[in-house]
Each structure stands twice: as C-alpha cells, then as structure tokens.
XYZ file of C-alpha atoms in Angstrom:
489
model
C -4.511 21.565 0.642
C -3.464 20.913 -2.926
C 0.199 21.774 -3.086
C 0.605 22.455 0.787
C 2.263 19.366 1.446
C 6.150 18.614 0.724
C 5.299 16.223 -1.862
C 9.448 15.246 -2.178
C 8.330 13.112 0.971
C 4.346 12.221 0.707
C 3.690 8.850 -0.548
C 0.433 7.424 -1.430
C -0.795 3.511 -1.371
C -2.886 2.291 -4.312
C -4.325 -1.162 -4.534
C -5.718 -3.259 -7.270
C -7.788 -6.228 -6.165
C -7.620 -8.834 -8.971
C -8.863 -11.848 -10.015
C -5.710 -13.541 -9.837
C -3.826 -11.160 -8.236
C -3.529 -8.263 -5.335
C -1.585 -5.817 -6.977
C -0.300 -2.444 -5.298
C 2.364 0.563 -5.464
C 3.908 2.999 -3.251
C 3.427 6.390 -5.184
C 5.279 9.705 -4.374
C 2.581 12.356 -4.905
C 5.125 13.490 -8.127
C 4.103 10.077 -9.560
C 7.159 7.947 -9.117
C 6.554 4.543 -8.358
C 8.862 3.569 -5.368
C 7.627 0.019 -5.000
C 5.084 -2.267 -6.517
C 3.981 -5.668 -4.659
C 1.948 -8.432 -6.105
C 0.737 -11.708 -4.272
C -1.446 -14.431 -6.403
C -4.689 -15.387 -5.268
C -6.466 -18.523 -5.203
C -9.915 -19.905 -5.630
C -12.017 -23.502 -5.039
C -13.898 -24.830 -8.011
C -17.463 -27.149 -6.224
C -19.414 -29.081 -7.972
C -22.307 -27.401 -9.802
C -20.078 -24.775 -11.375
C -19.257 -22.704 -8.346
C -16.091 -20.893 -7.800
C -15.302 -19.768 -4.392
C -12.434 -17.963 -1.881
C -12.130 -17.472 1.360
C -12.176 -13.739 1.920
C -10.168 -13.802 5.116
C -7.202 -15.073 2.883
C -7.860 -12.097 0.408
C -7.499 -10.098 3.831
C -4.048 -11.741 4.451
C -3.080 -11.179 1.399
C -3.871 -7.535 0.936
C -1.979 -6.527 4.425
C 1.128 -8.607 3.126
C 1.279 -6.443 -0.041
C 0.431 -3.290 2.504
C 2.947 -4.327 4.389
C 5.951 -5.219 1.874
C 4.753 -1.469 0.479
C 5.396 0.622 3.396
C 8.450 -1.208 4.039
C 10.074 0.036 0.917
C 9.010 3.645 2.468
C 12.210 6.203 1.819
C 13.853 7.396 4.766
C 11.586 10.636 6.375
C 8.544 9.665 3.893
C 4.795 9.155 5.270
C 2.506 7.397 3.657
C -0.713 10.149 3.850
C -3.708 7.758 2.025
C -4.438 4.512 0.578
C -7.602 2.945 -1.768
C -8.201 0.865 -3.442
C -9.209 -0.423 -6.973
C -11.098 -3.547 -6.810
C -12.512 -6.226 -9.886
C -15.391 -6.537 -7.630
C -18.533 -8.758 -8.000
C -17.617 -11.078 -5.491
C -20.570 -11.794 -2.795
C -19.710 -11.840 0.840
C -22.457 -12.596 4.064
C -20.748 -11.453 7.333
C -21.877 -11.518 10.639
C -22.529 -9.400 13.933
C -18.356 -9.027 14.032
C -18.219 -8.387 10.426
C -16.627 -11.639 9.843
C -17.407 -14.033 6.730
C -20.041 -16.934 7.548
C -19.456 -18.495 4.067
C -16.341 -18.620 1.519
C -17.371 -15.502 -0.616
C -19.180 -16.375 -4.388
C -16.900 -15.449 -7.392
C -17.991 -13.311 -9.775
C -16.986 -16.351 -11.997
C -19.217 -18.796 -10.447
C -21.621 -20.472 -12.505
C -23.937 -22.189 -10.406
C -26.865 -20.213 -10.731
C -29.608 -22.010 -13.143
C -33.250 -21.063 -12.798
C -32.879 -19.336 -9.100
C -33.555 -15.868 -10.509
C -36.421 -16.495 -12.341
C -37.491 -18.098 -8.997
C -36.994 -15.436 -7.239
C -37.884 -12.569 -9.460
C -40.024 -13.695 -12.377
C -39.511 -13.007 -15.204
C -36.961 -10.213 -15.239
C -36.638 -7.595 -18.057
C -32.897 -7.489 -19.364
C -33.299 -3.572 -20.963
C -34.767 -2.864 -17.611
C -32.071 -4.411 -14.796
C -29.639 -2.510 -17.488
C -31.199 1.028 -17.419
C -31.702 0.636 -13.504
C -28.123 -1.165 -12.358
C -25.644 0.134 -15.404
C -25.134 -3.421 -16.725
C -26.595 -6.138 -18.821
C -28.200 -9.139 -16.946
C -25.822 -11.699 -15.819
C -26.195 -14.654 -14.088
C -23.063 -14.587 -12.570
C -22.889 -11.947 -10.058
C -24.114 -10.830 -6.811
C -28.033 -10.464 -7.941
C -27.593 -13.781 -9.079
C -25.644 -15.145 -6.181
C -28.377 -13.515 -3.320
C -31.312 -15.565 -5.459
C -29.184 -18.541 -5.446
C -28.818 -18.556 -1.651
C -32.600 -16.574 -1.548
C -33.318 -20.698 -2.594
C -30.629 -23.221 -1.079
C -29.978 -21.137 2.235
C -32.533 -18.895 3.206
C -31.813 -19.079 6.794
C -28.397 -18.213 5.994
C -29.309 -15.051 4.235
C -31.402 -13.745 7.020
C -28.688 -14.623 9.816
C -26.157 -12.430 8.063
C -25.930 -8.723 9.335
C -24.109 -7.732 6.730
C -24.292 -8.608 2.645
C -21.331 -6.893 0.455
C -18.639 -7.733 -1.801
C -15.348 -8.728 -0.845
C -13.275 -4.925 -1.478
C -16.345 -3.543 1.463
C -15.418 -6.349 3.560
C -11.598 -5.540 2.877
C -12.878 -1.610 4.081
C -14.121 -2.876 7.186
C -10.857 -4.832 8.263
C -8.965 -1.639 7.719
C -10.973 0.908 9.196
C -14.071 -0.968 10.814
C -16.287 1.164 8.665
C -18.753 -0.111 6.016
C -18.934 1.752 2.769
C -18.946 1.113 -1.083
C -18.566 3.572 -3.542
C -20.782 4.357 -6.654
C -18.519 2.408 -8.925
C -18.027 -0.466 -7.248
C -21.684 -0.840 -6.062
C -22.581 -0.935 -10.050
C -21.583 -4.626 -10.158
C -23.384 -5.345 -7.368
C -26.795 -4.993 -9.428
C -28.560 -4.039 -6.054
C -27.961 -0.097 -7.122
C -29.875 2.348 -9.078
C -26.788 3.317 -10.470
C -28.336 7.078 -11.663
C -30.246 8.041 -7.885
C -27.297 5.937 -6.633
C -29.371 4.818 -3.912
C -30.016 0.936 -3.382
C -32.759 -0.079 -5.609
C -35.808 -1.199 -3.581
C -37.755 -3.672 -5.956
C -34.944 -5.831 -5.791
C -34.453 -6.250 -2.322
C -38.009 -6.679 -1.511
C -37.730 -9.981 -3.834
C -34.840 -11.118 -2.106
C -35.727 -10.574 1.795
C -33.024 -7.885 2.535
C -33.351 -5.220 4.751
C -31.512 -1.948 3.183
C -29.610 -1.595 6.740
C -27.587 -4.783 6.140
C -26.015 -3.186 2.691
C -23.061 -0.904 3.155
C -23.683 2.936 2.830
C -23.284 4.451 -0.629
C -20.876 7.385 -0.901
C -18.532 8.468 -3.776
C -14.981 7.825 -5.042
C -12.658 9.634 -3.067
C -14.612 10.275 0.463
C -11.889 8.983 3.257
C -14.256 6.352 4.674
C -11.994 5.922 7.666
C -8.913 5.554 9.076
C -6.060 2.498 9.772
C -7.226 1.269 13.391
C -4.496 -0.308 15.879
C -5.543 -3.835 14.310
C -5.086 -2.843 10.500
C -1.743 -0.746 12.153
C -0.542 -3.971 13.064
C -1.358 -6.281 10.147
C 0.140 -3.352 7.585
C 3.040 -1.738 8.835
C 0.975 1.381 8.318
C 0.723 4.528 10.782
C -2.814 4.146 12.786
C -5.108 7.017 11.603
C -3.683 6.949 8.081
C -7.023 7.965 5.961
C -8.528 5.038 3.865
C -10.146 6.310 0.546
C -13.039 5.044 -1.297
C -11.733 3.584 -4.702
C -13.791 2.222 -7.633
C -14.093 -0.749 -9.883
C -10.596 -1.585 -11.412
C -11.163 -0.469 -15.085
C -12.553 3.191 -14.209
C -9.042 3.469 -11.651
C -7.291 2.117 -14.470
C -8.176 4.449 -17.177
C -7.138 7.318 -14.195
C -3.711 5.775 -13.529
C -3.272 6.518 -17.565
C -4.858 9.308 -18.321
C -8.327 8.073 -20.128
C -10.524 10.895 -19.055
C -12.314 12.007 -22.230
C -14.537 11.095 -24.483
C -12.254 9.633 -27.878
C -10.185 7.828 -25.564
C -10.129 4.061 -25.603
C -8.107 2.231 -22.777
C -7.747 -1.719 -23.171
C -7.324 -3.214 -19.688
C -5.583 -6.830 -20.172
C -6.392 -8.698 -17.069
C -8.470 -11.852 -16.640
C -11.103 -10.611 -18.911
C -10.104 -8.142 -21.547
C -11.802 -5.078 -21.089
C -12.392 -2.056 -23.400
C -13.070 1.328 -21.784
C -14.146 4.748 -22.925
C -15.463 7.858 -21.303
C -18.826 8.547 -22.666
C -20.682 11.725 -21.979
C -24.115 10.412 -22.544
C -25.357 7.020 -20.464
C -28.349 6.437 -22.326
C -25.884 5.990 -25.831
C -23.603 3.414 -23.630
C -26.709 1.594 -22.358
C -28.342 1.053 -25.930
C -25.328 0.138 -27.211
C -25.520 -2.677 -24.761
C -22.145 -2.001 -22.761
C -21.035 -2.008 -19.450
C -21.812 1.368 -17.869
C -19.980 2.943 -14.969
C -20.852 6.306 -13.316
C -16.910 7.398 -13.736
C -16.660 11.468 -13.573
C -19.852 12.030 -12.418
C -21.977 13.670 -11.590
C -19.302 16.583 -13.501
C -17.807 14.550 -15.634
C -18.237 11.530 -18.358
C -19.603 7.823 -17.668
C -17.617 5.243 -18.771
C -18.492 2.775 -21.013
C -17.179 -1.106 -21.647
C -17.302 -3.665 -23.731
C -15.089 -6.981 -22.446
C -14.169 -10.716 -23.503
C -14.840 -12.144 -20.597
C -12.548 -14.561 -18.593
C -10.251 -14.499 -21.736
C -6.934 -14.895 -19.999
C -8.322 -17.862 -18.507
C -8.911 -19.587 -21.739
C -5.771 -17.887 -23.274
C -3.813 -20.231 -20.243
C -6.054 -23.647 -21.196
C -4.502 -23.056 -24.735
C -0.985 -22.702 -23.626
C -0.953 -25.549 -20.869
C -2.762 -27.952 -23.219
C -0.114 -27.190 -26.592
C 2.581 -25.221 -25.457
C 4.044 -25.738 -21.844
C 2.118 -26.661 -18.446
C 5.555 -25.277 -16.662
C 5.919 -22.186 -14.224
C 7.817 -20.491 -17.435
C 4.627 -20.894 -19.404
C 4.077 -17.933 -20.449
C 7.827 -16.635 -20.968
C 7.742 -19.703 -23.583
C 4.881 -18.543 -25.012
C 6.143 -15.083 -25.899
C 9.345 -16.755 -27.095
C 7.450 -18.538 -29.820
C 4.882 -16.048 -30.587
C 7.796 -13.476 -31.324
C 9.838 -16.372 -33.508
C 6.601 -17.294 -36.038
C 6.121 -14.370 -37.941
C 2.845 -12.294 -38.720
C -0.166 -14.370 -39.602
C 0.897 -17.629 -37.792
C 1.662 -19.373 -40.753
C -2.167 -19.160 -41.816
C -3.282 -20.901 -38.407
C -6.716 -18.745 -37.168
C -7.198 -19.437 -33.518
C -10.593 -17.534 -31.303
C -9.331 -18.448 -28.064
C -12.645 -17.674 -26.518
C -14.796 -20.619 -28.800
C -13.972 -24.192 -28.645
C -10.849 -25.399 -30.314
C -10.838 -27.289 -33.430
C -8.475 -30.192 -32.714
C -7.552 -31.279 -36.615
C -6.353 -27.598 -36.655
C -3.629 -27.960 -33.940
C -3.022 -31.894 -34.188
C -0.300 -30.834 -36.284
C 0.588 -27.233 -36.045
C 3.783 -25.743 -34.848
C 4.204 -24.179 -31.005
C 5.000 -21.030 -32.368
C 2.408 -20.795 -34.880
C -0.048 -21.771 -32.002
C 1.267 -19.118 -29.537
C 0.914 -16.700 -32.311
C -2.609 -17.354 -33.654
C -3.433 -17.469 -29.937
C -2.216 -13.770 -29.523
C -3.876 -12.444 -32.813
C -6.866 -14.242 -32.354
C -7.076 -12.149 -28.926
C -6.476 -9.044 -30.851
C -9.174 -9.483 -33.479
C -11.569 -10.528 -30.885
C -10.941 -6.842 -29.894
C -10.883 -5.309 -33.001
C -14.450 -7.096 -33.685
C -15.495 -4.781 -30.966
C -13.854 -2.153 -31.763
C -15.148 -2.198 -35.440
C -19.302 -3.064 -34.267
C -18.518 0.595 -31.852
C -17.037 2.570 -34.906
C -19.636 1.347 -37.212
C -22.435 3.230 -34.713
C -20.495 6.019 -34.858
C -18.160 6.150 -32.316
C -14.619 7.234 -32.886
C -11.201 6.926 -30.956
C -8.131 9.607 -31.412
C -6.270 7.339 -29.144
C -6.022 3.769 -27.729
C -3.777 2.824 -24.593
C -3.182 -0.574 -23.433
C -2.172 -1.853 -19.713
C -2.459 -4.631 -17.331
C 0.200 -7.578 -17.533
C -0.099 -8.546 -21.314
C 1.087 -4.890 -22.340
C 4.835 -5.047 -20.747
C 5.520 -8.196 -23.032
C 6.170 -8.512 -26.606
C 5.318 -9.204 -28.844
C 1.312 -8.784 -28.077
C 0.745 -5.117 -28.016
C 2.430 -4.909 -31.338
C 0.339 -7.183 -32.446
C -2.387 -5.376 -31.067
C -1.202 -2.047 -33.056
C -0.706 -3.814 -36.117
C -4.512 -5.144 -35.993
C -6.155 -2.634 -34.760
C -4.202 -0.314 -37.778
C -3.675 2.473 -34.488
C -0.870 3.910 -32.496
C -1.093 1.614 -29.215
C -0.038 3.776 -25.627
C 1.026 2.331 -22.751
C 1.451 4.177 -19.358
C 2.074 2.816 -16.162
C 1.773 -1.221 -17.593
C 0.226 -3.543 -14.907
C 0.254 -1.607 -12.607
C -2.201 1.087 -14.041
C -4.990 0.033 -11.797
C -3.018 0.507 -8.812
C -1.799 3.998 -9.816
C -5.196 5.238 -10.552
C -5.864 3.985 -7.028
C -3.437 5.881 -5.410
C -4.488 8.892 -7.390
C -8.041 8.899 -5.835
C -5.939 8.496 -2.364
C -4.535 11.498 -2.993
C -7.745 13.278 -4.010
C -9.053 12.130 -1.351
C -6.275 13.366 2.039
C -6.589 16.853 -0.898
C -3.073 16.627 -2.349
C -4.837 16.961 -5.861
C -7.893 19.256 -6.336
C -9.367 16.354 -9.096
C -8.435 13.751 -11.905
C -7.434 16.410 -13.802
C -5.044 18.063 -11.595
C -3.631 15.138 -9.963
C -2.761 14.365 -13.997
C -1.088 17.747 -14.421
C 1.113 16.889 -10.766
C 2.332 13.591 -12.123
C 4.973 12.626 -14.153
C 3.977 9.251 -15.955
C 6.844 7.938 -18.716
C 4.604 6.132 -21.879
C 5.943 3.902 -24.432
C 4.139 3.947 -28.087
C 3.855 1.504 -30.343
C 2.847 1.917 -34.565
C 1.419 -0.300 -36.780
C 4.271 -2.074 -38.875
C 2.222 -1.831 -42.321
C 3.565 -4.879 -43.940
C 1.945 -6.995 -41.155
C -1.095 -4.520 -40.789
C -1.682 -5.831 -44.276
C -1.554 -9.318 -43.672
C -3.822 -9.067 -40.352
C -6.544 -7.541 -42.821
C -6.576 -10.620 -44.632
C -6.342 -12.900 -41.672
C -9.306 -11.314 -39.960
C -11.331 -11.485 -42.818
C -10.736 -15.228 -42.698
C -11.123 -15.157 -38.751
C -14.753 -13.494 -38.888
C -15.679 -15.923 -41.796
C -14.515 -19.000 -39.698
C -16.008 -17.910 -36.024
C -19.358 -16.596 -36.032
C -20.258 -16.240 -32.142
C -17.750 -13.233 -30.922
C -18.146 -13.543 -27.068
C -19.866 -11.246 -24.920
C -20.111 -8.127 -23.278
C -20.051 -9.512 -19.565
C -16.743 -8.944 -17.373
C-alpha cells in the first residue's frame, strides 16, 4: 500500500501517554505536524508511599486530546490510524466489562516492602533481568500483583482482567485486549526473548494466563474505533487502532535513533538515555534497561535513566526559586542570566540538598547548578558506557526540557558533543504516529517511513570556553556526590 494513498490528505494520530501528561499530534503522512494537544494528568499520594490514578480519568483525558486532534483535521483530510506511545508500568485490575475495580498503581508507587519476597522467595536480580529485559524493581507491576497477592487476595482473583493502564486505554477504543512486546517489558510478567508470558511468575502470584492481554507486536492494528470510542473522539468508527510501544523506543522513531552509535536523551519525568544495541546479552550485563525495539530484524534498545528526576528538579525550584504557575519560565530566566559554572555552586538534584549551600546562594546561580547538575548526572552515565566501550557518533535530545534554553546548551557544552533535536516534546508522539502508519501500510518500515518524512532539526555545539569550565566543575561534582542514582525509569 506504501505510496498508494494521496498522502497531501492522509493524516495519522500519535499519542504519548505520560507521567504528567497525555501528549498527541495530528501528522500528515509527509511528516508535518498539523496539531499537537496536551492535557496534564493527575495522581493521589496514600499513606504508605502509594501513588495512584484513576484510569477512567486517563480515559477522559486521552479522548479530549483525540478529540481537540481531529478537530484541527484540514478540510477533505481523513485521519487513516492512530497508536499510541505509552510510559507504561502502571497496574490496572478490571472486571467482566473491562472496567477498573481499583484506582490503577503508579509505576511511582512505593508501597511495596517485603511483599515480594513473600510471595516469591528469594528472587534472583541477574535472573528476573535476563528473563523480563529489566533490573528488579520494586516499583512496578511484579511488585504491585505481590503487594495485592498479600493485602487483597480476593481482589486479585475477582478481576478478569490484569494489565496496565495504555491496554486498558486499547480496550476503550476498540474493545480489544492486546499489549505489544515493548510495552509488556515493563510489565515484568514477560519473557521478553520467547515473548510469551513467563509462567514461573504467575504460578507464584495466582494468575491464570487468560486474564493477561494477548501479546502481539508493534504495529499489528489491534482493532478498530467502535461507535462508543466514535463518539468520545470525534474520530470516524472503523478507523484502525495500532499497537504502539513504550514511550522511549517511539521516541527514538519520531527522531530518527535507529542504529547502533546513536544516543537519544528523552527529558520527561525521568531522564532517559537510549541507544539501539545489536546484541541483548551486552545491554543486560551492562545492567540497563532492555527493550526488544527492531526486532526480531533489527537492534534492541538499551537505557540507562535518572529516575523521577523532573520531579525532584520541580522540589528544587518550588522550594528556592518560585512555587508560581510561571515556575519554570523563571527558572530558565535565571539559569540563562548566571553564567557557566553557577558561580561555583554544585547542585545533584537527584541526592539530598545541602541546606548551608543554598541558605545564601543566588536564584540564578541555583537555577543554574540545578540544570548542570542534571547534565553531569548524564554525562556520569554517559562516561561509565564509553569507558566499556561503547561509543556514540551522535546524541539527540527531546521531550519538554529540549525546546527551552538554555538547558540543551548546557547539555552540549557538558557532554563536549553536538546535541540534535528533532521533533522536541513531541517526539514520542511522532514516533507514535509513525508506527500508525506502518501499521494501515502507508510506510513499508521505520526506515522507510524515515525516508517519507520531512522532520526540520535544530543543532546545538559545545561553546568551548564553557566546555572548559564544566570539566572542572564536574570534577568537583563527582568528588562531592558519590551515589549517582540509578538505572530504574
């Protein structure tokens, strides 16, 4: 079909499901962004550490970006496919109708204390990583199923269905379960190479295989918009719904991070870095994040992330610099007025503050130290991956943090590397609708779909002068902080 259709008037729908934010565009199948829509979310912090949301206002909130979308639709344009890019994580029990019997667990809920042990023993870390792609955590779904394994048993075996909140998302669109190889990785229930739900684990927790969602693969059209989801979106009813992935894999698509060399840095909630990686084993002993990406012809992708930065990044500014609605305008104000090395101030943003060094610091140095502290959290990284050997001929940054200044200058003048941008915050979304239109067959792969679409890029160099300072300043930076964060989302 690739190249059959009048692609002057095909349009394509990609969403990004955030932590903080549902994020989507309206894509001509040239690559021009006609619209892009963005509606916060919002979560409940219980006692014990738990974060929660109710899914049914995710719902809401994905059909009213849907919706706003396809209203900015050019006159005699159809929208031909829609998926979906999704952070993912996030535990959801539904019943008989599909509908959510508890507010879905957070991937950022920290309740979870000695239920997995309870439920599985003593489990081996280097083995849940070779099996599920990812290090043990104790903060998503296999975590979340043993907590309620303990507290809520009955709960657990009412529920006919147990998924994470982008399936449930799937079924209110097209009332068809599925979850895709990517996105099934952070639910730790996958052996992520037979890509087939992994067995031992749901023997320890109770769960019948039938009451998981199907596995299939990025890009299978899992449905179609029913007369409901019509309704709610604005959409045509039949239009084809297309299995996505996790965000960071759609993201590195919607900018061109296919190969091996590459490095995308995905600025969202938790910082995340991602490279194509042809061999898993070399991703998995180097302790990162592994996603099935291109396969089963193509590279696995690889990550490495500081978790929930953004989220201490925001305690910083509300506590020193402004608690206001223009936070974070003020803070790039005064970050771009101090100049390069924050007059000497070293901030880790991710480790506890050190109050005598703030008492009486400056805003701007503050907003400063907090943005290069950020950036040599990365380059720490950065520098433990080149020191095994790997090596990057290019390094693109995206997600909010990218279209401001002056942090991804910063970035380039840290990292001592050309920094590429391409498509900003919305690079999820556009790697979304690029597995849409894989999907409905307007593009034959990644590949092609790249050589179809026009994507303007803005590159930034290193200024030397401060590259030289920041060599100096991270030298003091590693010497002062000793615990670097780790490598969960």
């Amino acid at each position: 079909m690739s190249g059959e259709t009048n692609q002057e008037h095909t349009y394509l729908i990609g969403l990004d499901i955030g932590t903080s934010a549902v994020k989507g565009v309206l894509m001509s199948a040239k690559g021009s962004i006609t619209s892009r829509e963005k509606s916060e979310t919002a979560y409940q912090r219980i006692d014990g550490g738990g974060v929660q949301f109710d899914v049914r206002q995710l719902y809401r909130l994905t059909v009213d970006v849907i919706r706003r979308l396809a209203g900015a639709l050019p006159r005699g344009g159809s929208i031909v496919g829609l998926s979906i890019a999704s952070a993912s994580g996030n535990t959801v029990l539904a019943d008989e109708q599909g509908e959510p019997m508890i507010p879905a667990f957070s991937w950022l809920d920290q309740r979870v204390r000695d239920e997995m042990k309870t439920v599985f023993g003593k489990l081996d870390p280097d083995e849940v990583h070779e099996t599920t792609g990812w290090p043990l955590l104790e903060s998503f779904p296999l975590a979340h199923l043993a907590w309620l394994k303990c507290h809520a048993p009955k709960l657990l075996d009412a529920s006919s269905i147990i998924c994470m909140s982008t399936d449930y998302l799937h079924f209110k669109l097209t009332g068809n379960w599925s979850i895709d190889r990517s996105t099934a990785t952070t639910f730790y229930l996958q052996d992520q190479k037979s890509a087939q739900w992994h067995s031992p684990y749901l023997q320890k927790l109770g769960i019948a295989e039938s009451k998981l969602p199907p596995i299939r693969s990025t890009g299978d059209v899992i449905g179609r918009i029913t007369s409901e989801a019509a309704a709610d979106t604005g959409l045509v009813q039949g239009t084809p719904v297309v299995l996505g992935a996790f965000d960071h894999p759609c993201g590195a698509r919607g900018s061109g991070i296919l190969d091996e060399g590459q490095l995308l840095i995905s600025c969202g909630t938790s910082w995340v870095g991602f490279m194509p990686i042809k061999d898993r084993y070399r991703s998995v002993s180097l302790r990162m994040l592994t996603d099935p990406f291109l396969q089963p012809a193509g590279p696995w992708g690889a990550m490495f992330s500081l978790p929930a930065i953004a989220t201490s990044v925001d305690a910083y500014i509300r506590k020193h610099i402004s608690d206001g609605p223009d936070r974070y305008r003020e803070f790039d104000r005064l970050a771009a007025s101090a100049g390069p090395g924050a007059g000497g101030l070293v901030i880790d943003p991710s480790a506890e503050e050190i109050s005598d060094d703030l008492a009486q610091a400056e805003k701007a140095h503050i907003a400063r130290a907090i943005m290069e502290g950020t950036a040599f959290l990365l380059k720490a990284k950065i520098d433990r991956l080149e020191m095994a050997g790997t090596r990057f001929s290019d390094v693109t940054l995206v997600g909010g943090p990218s279209e401001t200044f002056p942090w991804p200058q910063i970035v380039a003048d840290v990292l001592g590397k050309d920094i590429r941008t391409v498509n900003g915050s919305c690079a999820g979304a556009v790697g979304a609708a690029m597995v849409a239109g894989i999907g409905v067959g307007l593009y034959a792969d990644e590949r092609d779909a790249l050589k179809q679409l026009v994507f303007p890029e803005l590159i930034r160099k290193p200024d030397p002068s401060a590259a030289t300072i920041y060599e100096t300043r991270y030298r003091q930076f590693l010497n002062k902080y000793t615990t670097l964060g780790s490598d969960a989302k």
